[in-house]
Coordinates of N, CA and C in Angstrom, one line a residue:
A10 N 128.5 -46.3 135.1 CA 129.7 -45.6 135.7 C 129.2 -44.8 136.9
S11 N 130.0 -44.7 137.9 CA 129.7 -43.8 139.0 C 130.7 -42.7 139.0
D12 N 130.3 -41.5 139.4 CA 131.2 -40.4 139.4 C 131.9 -40.3 140.8
L13 N 133.2 -40.4 140.8 CA 133.9 -40.3 142.1 C 134.4 -38.9 142.4
S14 N 134.1 -37.9 141.5 CA 134.6 -36.5 141.7 C 133.6 -35.8 142.7
D15 N 133.9 -34.6 143.0 CA 133.0 -33.8 143.9 C 131.7 -33.4 143.3
G16 N 131.7 -33.2 142.0 CA 130.5 -32.7 141.4 C 129.4 -33.8 141.2
P17 N 128.2 -33.4 140.9 CA 127.1 -34.4 140.7 C 127.3 -35.1 139.3
F18 N 126.9 -36.4 139.2 CA 127.0 -37.1 138.0 C 125.7 -36.9 137.2
S19 N 125.8 -36.6 135.9 CA 124.7 -36.4 135.1 C 124.6 -37.5 134.0
I20 N 123.5 -38.2 134.0 CA 123.3 -39.3 133.0 C 123.3 -38.7 131.5
D21 N 123.0 -37.4 131.4 CA 123.0 -36.8 130.1 C 124.4 -36.4 129.6
D22 N 125.4 -36.6 130.4 CA 126.7 -36.3 130.0 C 127.2 -37.2 128.9
Q23 N 127.2 -36.7 127.6 CA 127.6 -37.5 126.5 C 129.0 -38.1 126.5
S24 N 129.9 -37.4 127.1 CA 131.3 -37.9 127.2 C 131.4 -39.2 128.0
T25 N 130.5 -39.3 129.0 CA 130.5 -40.6 129.8 C 129.9 -41.7 129.0
A26 N 128.9 -41.4 128.3 CA 128.2 -42.5 127.5 C 129.1 -43.2 126.5
V27 N 130.1 -42.5 126.0 CA 131.0 -43.1 125.0 C 132.4 -43.3 125.5
L28 N 132.7 -42.9 126.7 CA 134.1 -43.0 127.2 C 134.5 -44.4 127.2
L29 N 133.8 -45.4 127.8 CA 134.2 -46.7 127.9 C 133.3 -47.6 127.0
S30 N 133.9 -48.3 126.1 CA 133.2 -49.2 125.2 C 133.2 -50.6 125.6
R31 N 134.1 -51.0 126.5 CA 134.3 -52.4 126.9 C 135.0 -52.5 128.2
F32 N 134.5 -53.4 129.1 CA 135.2 -53.7 130.3 C 134.7 -55.1 130.7
E33 N 135.7 -56.1 130.7 CA 135.3 -57.4 131.0 C 136.4 -58.2 131.7
A34 N 136.0 -59.2 132.4 CA 137.0 -60.1 133.1 C 136.7 -61.5 132.8
A35 N 137.7 -62.3 132.5 CA 137.6 -63.7 132.2 C 138.6 -64.5 132.9
P36 N 138.2 -65.7 133.4 CA 139.2 -66.5 134.2 C 140.2 -67.2 133.2
L37 N 141.4 -67.3 133.7 CA 142.5 -68.1 133.1 C 142.9 -69.3 133.9
A38 N 143.8 -70.1 133.4 CA 144.3 -71.2 134.2 C 144.9 -70.7 135.5
M39 N 145.5 -69.6 135.4 CA 146.2 -69.0 136.6 C 145.8 -67.5 136.6
G40 N 144.8 -67.1 137.3 CA 144.4 -65.7 137.4 C 143.2 -65.3 136.6
V41 N 143.1 -64.0 136.4 CA 142.0 -63.4 135.6 C 142.5 -62.4 134.6
E42 N 142.0 -62.5 133.4 CA 142.3 -61.5 132.3 C 141.3 -60.4 132.3
L43 N 141.7 -59.2 132.3 CA 140.8 -58.0 132.3 C 141.1 -57.3 130.9
R44 N 140.0 -56.9 130.3 CA 140.1 -56.2 129.0 C 139.2 -55.0 129.0
W45 N 139.7 -53.9 128.5 CA 138.9 -52.7 128.4 C 139.3 -51.8 127.3
A46 N 138.3 -51.1 126.7 CA 138.6 -50.2 125.6 C 137.7 -49.0 125.7
F47 N 138.2 -47.9 125.2 CA 137.5 -46.6 125.3 C 136.9 -46.3 123.9
G48 N 135.9 -45.5 123.9 CA 135.2 -45.1 122.7 C 136.1 -44.2 121.9
P49 N 135.8 -44.0 120.6 CA 136.6 -43.1 119.7 C 136.7 -41.7 120.3
G50 N 137.9 -41.2 120.3 CA 138.1 -39.8 120.7 C 138.2 -39.6 122.2
S51 N 138.0 -40.7 123.0 CA 138.1 -40.6 124.5 C 139.5 -40.3 124.9
E52 N 139.6 -39.4 125.9 CA 141.0 -39.1 126.4 C 140.9 -39.4 127.9
T53 N 141.9 -40.1 128.4 CA 142.0 -40.4 129.9 C 143.3 -39.9 130.3
A54 N 143.3 -39.4 131.6 CA 144.6 -39.0 132.2 C 145.2 -40.1 133.0
T55 N 144.4 -40.9 133.7 CA 144.9 -42.0 134.4 C 143.8 -43.1 134.4
E56 N 144.3 -44.4 134.6 CA 143.4 -45.5 134.6 C 144.0 -46.5 135.7
R57 N 143.1 -47.1 136.4 CA 143.6 -48.2 137.3 C 142.5 -49.2 137.5
V58 N 142.9 -50.5 137.7 CA 141.9 -51.5 137.9 C 142.0 -51.9 139.4
E59 N 140.8 -52.1 140.0 CA 140.8 -52.4 141.4 C 140.0 -53.7 141.6
R60 N 140.4 -54.5 142.6 CA 139.8 -55.8 142.9 C 139.2 -55.8 144.3
A61 N 138.1 -56.5 144.5 CA 137.5 -56.7 145.8 C 136.9 -58.1 145.9
A62 N 136.7 -58.6 147.1 CA 136.1 -59.9 147.3 C 134.6 -59.8 147.2
Q63 N 134.0 -58.6 147.3 CA 132.6 -58.4 147.2 C 132.3 -57.3 146.2
A64 N 131.1 -57.2 145.7 CA 130.8 -56.2 144.7 C 130.8 -54.8 145.3
A65 N 130.6 -54.7 146.6 CA 130.6 -53.4 147.2 C 132.0 -52.9 147.8
G66 N 133.0 -53.8 147.6 CA 134.3 -53.4 148.1 C 134.6 -54.0 149.4
P67 N 135.6 -53.7 150.1 CA 136.6 -52.6 149.8 C 137.5 -53.0 148.7
W68 N 138.0 -51.9 148.0 CA 138.8 -52.1 146.8 C 140.3 -51.9 147.0
T69 N 141.1 -52.8 146.3 CA 142.5 -52.7 146.3 C 143.0 -52.6 144.9
A70 N 144.0 -51.8 144.6 CA 144.5 -51.6 143.2 C 145.2 -52.9 142.8
V71 N 145.0 -53.3 141.6 CA 145.7 -54.5 141.0 C 147.0 -54.0 140.4
V72 N 148.1 -54.6 140.8 CA 149.4 -54.2 140.3 C 149.8 -55.3 139.2
A73 N 149.7 -54.9 138.0 CA 150.1 -55.8 136.9 C 150.4 -54.9 135.6
T74 N 151.1 -55.5 134.7 CA 151.4 -54.8 133.4 C 150.2 -54.7 132.5
V75 N 150.0 -53.6 131.9 CA 148.9 -53.4 130.9 C 149.6 -53.5 129.5
R76 N 149.0 -54.3 128.6 CA 149.5 -54.3 127.3 C 148.4 -54.0 126.3
L77 N 148.7 -53.6 125.1 CA 147.7 -53.2 124.1 C 147.5 -54.4 123.2
D78 N 146.2 -54.7 122.9 CA 145.8 -55.6 121.9 C 144.9 -54.9 120.9
G79 N 145.5 -54.2 119.9 CA 144.8 -53.3 119.1 C 144.4 -52.0 119.9
E80 N 143.1 -51.7 120.0 CA 142.7 -50.6 120.8 C 142.3 -51.0 122.2
T81 N 142.4 -52.3 122.5 CA 142.0 -52.9 123.8 C 143.1 -53.0 124.7
R82 N 143.0 -52.6 126.0 CA 144.0 -52.7 127.0 C 143.7 -54.1 127.7
V83 N 144.8 -54.8 128.0 CA 144.7 -56.1 128.6 C 145.7 -56.2 129.8
M84 N 145.1 -56.7 130.9 CA 145.9 -56.9 132.1 C 145.6 -58.3 132.6
V85 N 146.5 -59.0 133.2 CA 146.3 -60.3 133.8 C 146.6 -60.1 135.3
D86 N 145.6 -60.4 136.1 CA 145.7 -60.4 137.6 C 146.0 -61.8 138.0
D87 N 147.3 -62.0 138.1 CA 147.8 -63.4 138.5 C 147.8 -63.5 140.0
D88 N 147.4 -62.5 140.8 CA 147.3 -62.6 142.2 C 145.9 -62.8 142.7
A89 N 145.0 -63.0 141.7 CA 143.6 -63.3 142.1 C 143.5 -64.6 142.9
P90 N 142.7 -64.7 143.9 CA 142.7 -65.9 144.7 C 142.1 -67.1 143.9
A91 N 142.8 -68.2 143.9 CA 142.5 -69.4 143.1 C 141.1 -70.0 143.6
G92 N 140.3 -70.3 142.6 CA 139.0 -70.9 142.9 C 138.0 -70.0 143.6
A93 N 138.2 -68.7 143.6 CA 137.3 -67.8 144.3 C 136.9 -66.7 143.4
A94 N 135.7 -66.1 143.7 CA 135.2 -65.0 142.9 C 135.9 -63.7 143.3
S95 N 136.2 -62.9 142.3 CA 136.7 -61.6 142.5 C 135.9 -60.6 141.7
W96 N 135.8 -59.4 142.3 CA 135.1 -58.3 141.6 C 136.1 -57.2 141.2
Y97 N 135.9 -56.7 140.0 CA 136.8 -55.7 139.4 C 136.1 -54.4 139.0
R98 N 136.7 -53.3 139.2 CA 136.2 -52.0 138.7 C 137.4 -51.3 138.0
L99 N 137.0 -50.5 137.1 CA 138.0 -49.6 136.4 C 137.8 -48.2 136.8
V100 N 138.8 -47.6 137.4 CA 138.7 -46.2 137.8 C 139.5 -45.3 136.8
V101 N 138.8 -44.4 136.3 CA 139.4 -43.5 135.2 C 139.3 -42.1 135.6
T102 N 140.4 -41.4 135.4 CA 140.4 -39.9 135.5 C 140.4 -39.4 134.1
T103 N 139.4 -38.6 133.7 CA 139.3 -38.0 132.4 C 140.3 -36.9 132.2
A104 N 140.5 -36.5 130.9 CA 141.4 -35.4 130.6 C 140.9 -34.1 131.3
E105 N 139.5 -34.0 131.6 CA 138.9 -32.8 132.2 C 139.1 -32.9 133.7
G106 N 139.6 -34.0 134.3 CA 139.8 -34.1 135.7 C 138.7 -34.8 136.5
R107 N 137.7 -35.3 135.8 CA 136.6 -36.1 136.5 C 137.1 -37.5 136.7
T108 N 136.8 -38.1 137.9 CA 137.1 -39.5 138.2 C 135.9 -40.3 138.2
L109 N 135.9 -41.3 137.3 CA 134.7 -42.2 137.2 C 135.1 -43.7 137.4
A110 N 134.2 -44.4 138.0 CA 134.4 -45.9 138.3 C 133.4 -46.6 137.4
F111 N 133.9 -47.6 136.7 CA 133.1 -48.5 135.8 C 133.2 -49.9 136.4
G112 N 132.0 -50.6 136.3 CA 131.9 -51.9 136.9 C 131.0 -51.9 138.1
P113 N 131.0 -52.9 138.9 CA 132.0 -54.0 138.9 C 131.7 -55.1 137.9
V114 N 132.7 -55.8 137.5 CA 132.5 -57.1 136.7 C 133.1 -58.2 137.6
Q115 N 132.6 -59.4 137.4 CA 133.0 -60.5 138.3 C 133.6 -61.6 137.5
A116 N 134.6 -62.3 138.1 CA 135.2 -63.5 137.5 C 135.7 -64.4 138.6
T117 N 135.5 -65.7 138.4 CA 135.9 -66.7 139.3 C 137.1 -67.4 138.7
T118 N 138.2 -67.4 139.4 CA 139.4 -68.1 138.9 C 139.2 -69.6 139.0
R119 N 139.8 -70.2 138.1 CA 139.7 -71.7 138.0 C 140.6 -72.2 139.2
P120 N 140.2 -73.4 139.7 CA 141.0 -74.0 140.7 C 142.4 -74.3 140.2
V121 N 143.4 -74.3 141.1 CA 144.7 -74.6 140.7 C 144.8 -76.1 140.5
V122 N 145.3 -76.5 139.3 CA 145.4 -78.0 139.0 C 146.9 -78.4 139.4
T123 N 147.0 -79.4 140.2 CA 148.3 -79.8 140.7 C 148.7 -81.2 140.2
E124 N 147.8 -81.9 139.6 CA 148.1 -83.3 139.1 C 147.3 -83.6 137.9
F125 N 147.8 -84.6 137.1 CA 147.0 -85.1 136.0 C 145.9 -85.9 136.6
A126 N 144.6 -85.8 136.1 CA 143.5 -86.5 136.6 C 142.4 -86.7 135.6
L127 N 141.7 -87.7 135.7 CA 140.5 -87.9 134.9 C 139.3 -88.0 135.9
G128 N 138.3 -87.2 135.7 CA 137.1 -87.2 136.5 C 136.2 -88.4 136.1
L129 N 135.2 -88.7 137.0 CA 134.3 -89.7 136.8 C 133.3 -89.3 135.7
P130 N 132.8 -90.2 134.9 CA 131.8 -89.9 133.9 C 130.5 -89.5 134.6
T131 N 129.8 -88.5 134.1 CA 128.5 -88.2 134.7 C 127.5 -87.9 133.5
P132 N 126.3 -88.3 133.6 CA 125.8 -89.3 134.7 C 126.3 -90.7 134.4
N133 N 126.4 -91.5 135.4 CA 126.8 -92.9 135.3 C 126.0 -93.7 136.2
P134 N 125.2 -94.6 135.7 CA 125.1 -95.1 134.3 C 124.3 -94.0 133.5
S135 N 124.3 -94.2 132.2 CA 123.6 -93.3 131.3 C 123.2 -94.0 130.1
N136 N 122.1 -93.5 129.5 CA 121.6 -94.1 128.2 C 121.7 -92.9 127.2
G137 N 122.5 -91.9 127.5 CA 122.6 -90.7 126.6 C 124.0 -90.2 126.7
A138 N 124.1 -88.9 126.6 CA 125.4 -88.2 126.7 C 126.0 -88.3 128.1
V139 N 127.4 -88.5 128.0 CA 128.2 -88.6 129.3 C 129.3 -87.5 129.2
K140 N 129.5 -86.8 130.3 CA 130.6 -85.8 130.3 C 131.7 -86.3 131.2
M141 N 132.9 -86.0 130.8 CA 134.1 -86.3 131.6 C 135.0 -85.1 131.6
D142 N 135.6 -84.8 132.8 CA 136.6 -83.8 132.9 C 138.0 -84.4 133.0
F143 N 139.0 -83.7 132.4 CA 140.4 -84.2 132.7 C 141.2 -82.9 133.1
A144 N 142.1 -83.1 133.9 CA 142.9 -82.0 134.5 C 144.4 -82.2 134.1
L145 N 145.0 -81.0 133.8 CA 146.4 -81.0 133.4 C 147.1 -79.9 134.2
P146 N 148.1 -80.2 135.0 CA 148.9 -79.1 135.7 C 149.7 -78.3 134.8
V147 N 150.1 -78.8 133.6 CA 150.9 -78.1 132.6 C 150.3 -78.5 131.2
A148 N 150.6 -77.8 130.2 CA 150.2 -78.1 128.9 C 150.7 -79.5 128.5
A149 N 149.9 -80.3 127.9 CA 150.3 -81.7 127.6 C 149.5 -82.2 126.4
K150 N 150.1 -83.2 125.7 CA 149.4 -84.0 124.7 C 148.5 -85.0 125.4
V151 N 147.3 -85.0 125.0 CA 146.3 -85.9 125.7 C 145.6 -86.8 124.7
A152 N 145.4 -88.0 125.1 CA 144.6 -89.0 124.3 C 143.6 -89.6 125.3
L153 N 142.3 -89.3 125.0 CA 141.2 -89.9 125.8 C 140.3 -90.7 124.9
T154 N 140.3 -92.0 125.1 CA 139.5 -92.9 124.3 C 138.5 -93.7 125.1
V155 N 137.5 -94.2 124.5 CA 136.5 -95.1 125.1 C 136.6 -96.4 124.4
H156 N 136.7 -97.5 125.3 CA 136.8 -98.9 124.8 C 135.7 -99.7 125.2
D157 N 135.3 -100.7 124.4 CA 134.3 -101.7 124.8 C 135.0 -102.8 125.7
V158 N 134.3 -103.8 126.1 CA 134.8 -104.8 127.0 C 135.9 -105.7 126.3
Q159 N 135.9 -105.7 125.0 CA 136.8 -106.5 124.2 C 138.1 -105.6 123.9
G160 N 138.1 -104.4 124.4 CA 139.3 -103.6 124.2 C 139.3 -102.7 122.9
R161 N 138.3 -102.8 122.1 CA 138.2 -102.0 120.9 C 137.9 -100.6 121.2
V162 N 138.6 -99.7 120.5 CA 138.3 -98.2 120.6 C 137.0 -97.9 119.9
V163 N 136.0 -97.4 120.7 CA 134.7 -97.0 120.1 C 134.5 -95.5 120.0
A164 N 135.4 -94.7 120.6 CA 135.3 -93.2 120.5 C 136.6 -92.6 120.9
R165 N 137.0 -91.5 120.2 CA 138.2 -90.7 120.6 C 137.6 -89.4 121.1
L166 N 137.8 -89.1 122.4 CA 137.2 -87.9 122.9 C 138.2 -86.7 123.0
A167 N 139.4 -87.0 123.0 CA 140.5 -86.0 123.0 C 141.7 -86.6 122.4
D168 N 142.3 -85.8 121.5 CA 143.5 -86.3 120.8 C 144.3 -85.1 120.3
G169 N 145.2 -84.6 121.2 CA 145.9 -83.4 120.8 C 146.6 -82.7 122.0
T170 N 147.1 -81.5 121.8 CA 147.7 -80.8 122.9 C 146.7 -79.8 123.5
Y171 N 146.7 -79.8 124.9 CA 145.8 -79.0 125.6 C 146.6 -78.2 126.6
E172 N 146.0 -76.9 126.9 CA 146.7 -76.0 127.9 C 146.4 -76.6 129.3
A173 N 147.2 -76.1 130.2 CA 147.0 -76.5 131.6 C 145.6 -76.0 132.1
G174 N 145.0 -76.8 132.9 CA 143.7 -76.5 133.4 C 142.7 -77.7 133.4
I175 N 141.5 -77.4 133.6 CA 140.4 -78.4 133.5 C 139.7 -78.3 132.2
H176 N 139.5 -79.5 131.5 CA 138.9 -79.5 130.3 C 137.7 -80.5 130.4
Q177 N 136.7 -80.3 129.6 CA 135.5 -81.2 129.6 C 135.2 -81.7 128.2
V178 N 134.9 -83.0 128.1 CA 134.5 -83.6 126.9 C 133.2 -84.3 127.1
T179 N 132.5 -84.5 126.0 CA 131.2 -85.2 126.0 C 131.2 -86.3 125.0
W180 N 130.6 -87.5 125.5 CA 130.5 -88.6 124.6 C 129.0 -89.0 124.6
D181 N 128.4 -88.9 123.4 CA 127.1 -89.4 123.2 C 127.1 -90.7 122.4
A182 N 126.9 -91.8 123.1 CA 127.1 -93.1 122.5 C 125.8 -93.6 121.8
R183 N 124.7 -92.9 122.0 CA 123.4 -93.4 121.5 C 123.4 -93.9 120.0
P184 N 123.9 -93.0 119.1 CA 123.7 -93.5 117.7 C 124.8 -94.5 117.3
R185 N 125.8 -94.8 118.1 CA 126.9 -95.6 117.6 C 127.1 -96.9 118.2
V186 N 126.9 -97.0 119.5 CA 127.2 -98.3 120.2 C 126.0 -98.8 121.0
A187 N 126.0 -100.1 121.3 CA 125.0 -100.7 122.0 C 125.1 -100.4 123.5
L188 N 124.0 -100.6 124.3 CA 124.1 -100.5 125.7 C 125.1 -101.5 126.2
G189 N 125.8 -101.1 127.3 CA 126.8 -102.0 127.8 C 127.8 -101.3 128.7
L190 N 128.9 -102.0 129.0 CA 130.0 -101.5 129.9 C 131.1 -101.0 129.0
Y191 N 131.6 -99.8 129.3 CA 132.7 -99.2 128.5 C 133.7 -98.6 129.5
F192 N 134.9 -98.5 129.0 CA 136.0 -98.0 129.8 C 136.7 -96.8 129.1
A193 N 137.0 -95.8 129.9 CA 137.7 -94.7 129.4 C 139.2 -94.8 129.7
Q194 N 140.1 -94.5 128.7 CA 141.5 -94.6 128.9 C 142.1 -93.2 128.6
Y195 N 142.8 -92.7 129.6 CA 143.4 -91.3 129.6 C 144.9 -91.4 129.6
K196 N 145.5 -90.9 128.5 CA 147.0 -90.9 128.4 C 147.5 -89.5 128.2
T197 N 148.5 -89.1 129.0 CA 149.2 -87.8 128.8 C 150.6 -88.1 128.5

């Protein structure tokens, strides 16, 4: 934490050590979810989350609704730039009037998915595990299967409903199938 008030910041200040117990940012399909919680008995007068394109700022207040999840405060920054890194800090004014900044923490929003797509298997060719991405612009039921040259299903990599976004599956054929040519079938 850094002290934004006029007085000097002391590392020995016990109230600062337990004031904030958690502050983190995680990417969502559309935006960044921020979560923070305070230590037992901590009292704050005001709190605000700020975002910047760089860890050093300049900082802009994030305007979003804060909800409670138990003792944890949760905010979704759905204005975060898609596919770009953003830095966040939590600015708190304590009940005693001190203003402290916590962070920064960083999160990179996921790219905006605009169409259903299946990525190329990598590595290809392979004699081991192969990874494939599939993209969904909206939540959808997905079936992703691998077939041999005779059309038989040799693996089911995805079979269920998935949220919008990019998902990755892995197929390790070594213990089950012979070397050869295989086809992936993607249905939504």
